[in-house]
Amino acid sequence: MRGGLELALACDIRIAASNAKMGLVETKLAIMPGAGGTQFLPRTINPSIAKELIFTSKIIDGKVADKLGL
């Protein structure tokens, strides 16, 4: 969880294990994700869910990511 989700969001194809952990945890420290995570995430999944993940710094696993369309 060191920018991996942001890197994955910039890719056309994303593959992750079901137990992989991911999230935009920088926002927990009041730091804006620097690699475009706040731009790519709402374009990739439902904007309402993207806002929840960004605002709460929620960490999700690979199964949840798959259900969300990541």
Short mmCIF file of N, CA and C in Angstrom, two decimals:
data_model
loop_
_atom_site.label_atom_id
_atom_site.label_comp_id
_atom_site.label_asym_id
_atom_site.label_seq_id
_atom_site.Cartn_x
_atom_site.Cartn_y
_atom_site.Cartn_z
N MET A 1 0.83 -1.19 0.00
CA MET A 1 0.00 0.00 0.00
C MET A 1 0.87 1.25 0.00
N ARG A 2 1.71 1.35 -0.92
CA ARG A 2 2.57 2.53 -1.06
C ARG A 2 2.43 3.06 -2.48
N GLY A 3 1.24 3.47 -2.84
CA GLY A 3 1.01 4.00 -4.18
C GLY A 3 0.62 2.94 -5.19
N GLY A 4 0.46 1.71 -4.74
CA GLY A 4 0.13 0.62 -5.65
C GLY A 4 -1.23 0.77 -6.32
N LEU A 5 -2.23 1.23 -5.57
CA LEU A 5 -3.55 1.42 -6.16
C LEU A 5 -3.50 2.51 -7.22
N GLU A 6 -2.78 3.58 -6.95
CA GLU A 6 -2.68 4.65 -7.93
C GLU A 6 -1.98 4.17 -9.20
N LEU A 7 -0.95 3.38 -9.04
CA LEU A 7 -0.26 2.81 -10.20
C LEU A 7 -1.19 1.90 -10.97
N ALA A 8 -1.94 1.06 -10.27
CA ALA A 8 -2.88 0.15 -10.92
C ALA A 8 -3.99 0.91 -11.65
N LEU A 9 -4.46 2.01 -11.07
CA LEU A 9 -5.53 2.79 -11.70
C LEU A 9 -5.09 3.38 -13.04
N ALA A 10 -3.80 3.60 -13.20
CA ALA A 10 -3.29 4.17 -14.45
C ALA A 10 -3.12 3.10 -15.53
N CYS A 11 -3.33 1.83 -15.19
CA CYS A 11 -3.15 0.73 -16.13
C CYS A 11 -4.46 0.33 -16.80
N ASP A 12 -4.35 -0.27 -17.97
CA ASP A 12 -5.53 -0.76 -18.68
C ASP A 12 -6.04 -2.07 -18.11
N ILE A 13 -5.16 -2.90 -17.62
CA ILE A 13 -5.52 -4.20 -17.05
C ILE A 13 -4.96 -4.27 -15.64
N ARG A 14 -5.81 -4.65 -14.68
CA ARG A 14 -5.40 -4.76 -13.29
C ARG A 14 -5.64 -6.18 -12.79
N ILE A 15 -4.63 -6.78 -12.19
CA ILE A 15 -4.72 -8.13 -11.64
C ILE A 15 -4.26 -8.06 -10.18
N ALA A 16 -5.07 -8.64 -9.28
CA ALA A 16 -4.71 -8.64 -7.87
C ALA A 16 -5.18 -9.93 -7.22
N ALA A 17 -4.47 -10.37 -6.21
CA ALA A 17 -4.88 -11.54 -5.43
C ALA A 17 -6.11 -11.19 -4.61
N SER A 18 -6.89 -12.19 -4.26
CA SER A 18 -8.12 -11.93 -3.49
C SER A 18 -7.81 -11.38 -2.10
N ASN A 19 -6.62 -11.64 -1.59
CA ASN A 19 -6.26 -11.14 -0.26
C ASN A 19 -5.38 -9.89 -0.32
N ALA A 20 -5.22 -9.31 -1.50
CA ALA A 20 -4.43 -8.07 -1.64
C ALA A 20 -5.14 -6.93 -0.92
N LYS A 21 -4.39 -6.06 -0.29
CA LYS A 21 -4.95 -4.90 0.40
C LYS A 21 -4.61 -3.66 -0.40
N MET A 22 -5.61 -2.78 -0.58
CA MET A 22 -5.37 -1.55 -1.35
C MET A 22 -6.25 -0.43 -0.85
N GLY A 23 -5.81 0.77 -1.08
CA GLY A 23 -6.57 1.95 -0.67
C GLY A 23 -5.75 3.20 -0.88
N LEU A 24 -6.40 4.34 -0.78
CA LEU A 24 -5.72 5.63 -0.88
C LEU A 24 -5.50 6.14 0.54
N VAL A 25 -4.56 5.54 1.23
CA VAL A 25 -4.35 5.82 2.65
C VAL A 25 -3.64 7.15 2.91
N GLU A 26 -3.14 7.80 1.87
CA GLU A 26 -2.48 9.09 2.06
C GLU A 26 -3.42 10.12 2.65
N THR A 27 -4.70 10.00 2.30
CA THR A 27 -5.68 10.99 2.78
C THR A 27 -5.88 10.91 4.29
N LYS A 28 -5.54 9.77 4.89
CA LYS A 28 -5.62 9.65 6.35
C LYS A 28 -4.63 10.60 7.02
N LEU A 29 -3.55 10.92 6.31
CA LEU A 29 -2.52 11.82 6.83
C LEU A 29 -2.67 13.23 6.26
N ALA A 30 -3.82 13.51 5.64
CA ALA A 30 -4.10 14.81 5.02
C ALA A 30 -3.13 15.11 3.88
N ILE A 31 -2.72 14.05 3.18
CA ILE A 31 -1.85 14.20 2.01
C ILE A 31 -2.65 13.81 0.78
N MET A 32 -2.62 14.64 -0.24
CA MET A 32 -3.30 14.30 -1.49
C MET A 32 -2.51 13.22 -2.22
N PRO A 33 -3.18 12.18 -2.70
CA PRO A 33 -2.48 11.17 -3.49
C PRO A 33 -1.83 11.82 -4.70
N GLY A 34 -0.54 11.59 -4.89
CA GLY A 34 0.21 12.32 -5.88
C GLY A 34 0.20 11.76 -7.29
N ALA A 35 -0.25 10.55 -7.47
CA ALA A 35 -0.17 9.93 -8.80
C ALA A 35 -1.52 9.90 -9.51
N GLY A 36 -2.43 10.78 -9.14
CA GLY A 36 -3.71 10.86 -9.83
C GLY A 36 -4.80 9.95 -9.30
N GLY A 37 -4.63 9.39 -8.12
CA GLY A 37 -5.64 8.48 -7.57
C GLY A 37 -7.00 9.11 -7.42
N THR A 38 -7.04 10.38 -7.02
CA THR A 38 -8.34 11.04 -6.84
C THR A 38 -8.99 11.38 -8.17
N GLN A 39 -8.23 11.35 -9.25
CA GLN A 39 -8.79 11.58 -10.58
C GLN A 39 -9.21 10.28 -11.25
N PHE A 40 -8.34 9.26 -11.16
CA PHE A 40 -8.61 7.99 -11.82
C PHE A 40 -9.71 7.18 -11.14
N LEU A 41 -9.76 7.18 -9.81
CA LEU A 41 -10.70 6.32 -9.10
C LEU A 41 -12.16 6.62 -9.44
N PRO A 42 -12.62 7.89 -9.41
CA PRO A 42 -14.02 8.15 -9.76
C PRO A 42 -14.34 7.88 -11.23
N ARG A 43 -13.33 7.85 -12.08
CA ARG A 43 -13.55 7.54 -13.49
C ARG A 43 -13.61 6.04 -13.72
N THR A 44 -13.10 5.28 -12.76
CA THR A 44 -13.03 3.83 -12.89
C THR A 44 -14.22 3.14 -12.23
N ILE A 45 -14.63 3.63 -11.06
CA ILE A 45 -15.75 3.04 -10.33
C ILE A 45 -16.81 4.12 -10.08
N ASN A 46 -17.89 3.73 -9.45
CA ASN A 46 -18.97 4.66 -9.10
C ASN A 46 -18.39 5.84 -8.31
N PRO A 47 -18.63 7.08 -8.76
CA PRO A 47 -18.07 8.25 -8.06
C PRO A 47 -18.43 8.33 -6.58
N SER A 48 -19.62 7.90 -6.20
CA SER A 48 -20.01 7.94 -4.78
C SER A 48 -19.15 6.99 -3.95
N ILE A 49 -18.90 5.81 -4.47
CA ILE A 49 -18.05 4.85 -3.76
C ILE A 49 -16.61 5.34 -3.75
N ALA A 50 -16.17 5.94 -4.85
CA ALA A 50 -14.81 6.49 -4.91
C ALA A 50 -14.63 7.56 -3.85
N LYS A 51 -15.61 8.43 -3.69
CA LYS A 51 -15.52 9.48 -2.66
C LYS A 51 -15.41 8.86 -1.27
N GLU A 52 -16.20 7.82 -1.02
CA GLU A 52 -16.14 7.15 0.29
C GLU A 52 -14.74 6.59 0.54
N LEU A 53 -14.17 5.94 -0.46
CA LEU A 53 -12.84 5.36 -0.29
C LEU A 53 -11.78 6.44 -0.09
N ILE A 54 -11.92 7.56 -0.80
CA ILE A 54 -10.95 8.65 -0.67
C ILE A 54 -11.10 9.36 0.67
N PHE A 55 -12.32 9.72 1.03
CA PHE A 55 -12.55 10.50 2.25
C PHE A 55 -12.27 9.72 3.52
N THR A 56 -12.51 8.41 3.52
CA THR A 56 -12.34 7.61 4.73
C THR A 56 -11.01 6.86 4.78
N SER A 57 -10.24 6.88 3.71
CA SER A 57 -8.98 6.11 3.62
C SER A 57 -9.23 4.63 3.85
N LYS A 58 -10.40 4.16 3.45
CA LYS A 58 -10.77 2.77 3.66
C LYS A 58 -9.86 1.83 2.86
N ILE A 59 -9.44 0.75 3.50
CA ILE A 59 -8.61 -0.26 2.85
C ILE A 59 -9.52 -1.41 2.45
N ILE A 60 -9.43 -1.82 1.19
CA ILE A 60 -10.26 -2.91 0.70
C ILE A 60 -9.36 -4.06 0.26
N ASP A 61 -9.95 -5.25 0.16
CA ASP A 61 -9.17 -6.39 -0.32
C ASP A 61 -9.51 -6.65 -1.79
N GLY A 62 -8.84 -7.63 -2.36
CA GLY A 62 -9.02 -7.93 -3.77
C GLY A 62 -10.43 -8.34 -4.15
N LYS A 63 -11.12 -9.05 -3.25
CA LYS A 63 -12.50 -9.47 -3.54
C LYS A 63 -13.42 -8.27 -3.65
N VAL A 64 -13.30 -7.33 -2.73
CA VAL A 64 -14.13 -6.12 -2.76
C VAL A 64 -13.77 -5.29 -3.98
N ALA A 65 -12.49 -5.19 -4.27
CA ALA A 65 -12.05 -4.43 -5.45
C ALA A 65 -12.66 -5.00 -6.72
N ASP A 66 -12.72 -6.31 -6.81
CA ASP A 66 -13.33 -6.96 -7.97
C ASP A 66 -14.81 -6.62 -8.08
N LYS A 67 -15.52 -6.65 -6.96
CA LYS A 67 -16.95 -6.31 -6.96
C LYS A 67 -17.18 -4.86 -7.36
N LEU A 68 -16.24 -3.98 -7.00
CA LEU A 68 -16.38 -2.56 -7.33
C LEU A 68 -16.01 -2.27 -8.79
N GLY A 69 -15.35 -3.21 -9.44
CA GLY A 69 -14.96 -3.01 -10.82
C GLY A 69 -13.53 -2.55 -11.00
N LEU A 70 -12.74 -2.68 -9.95
CA LEU A 70 -11.33 -2.32 -10.07
C LEU A 70 -10.54 -3.43 -10.71
#
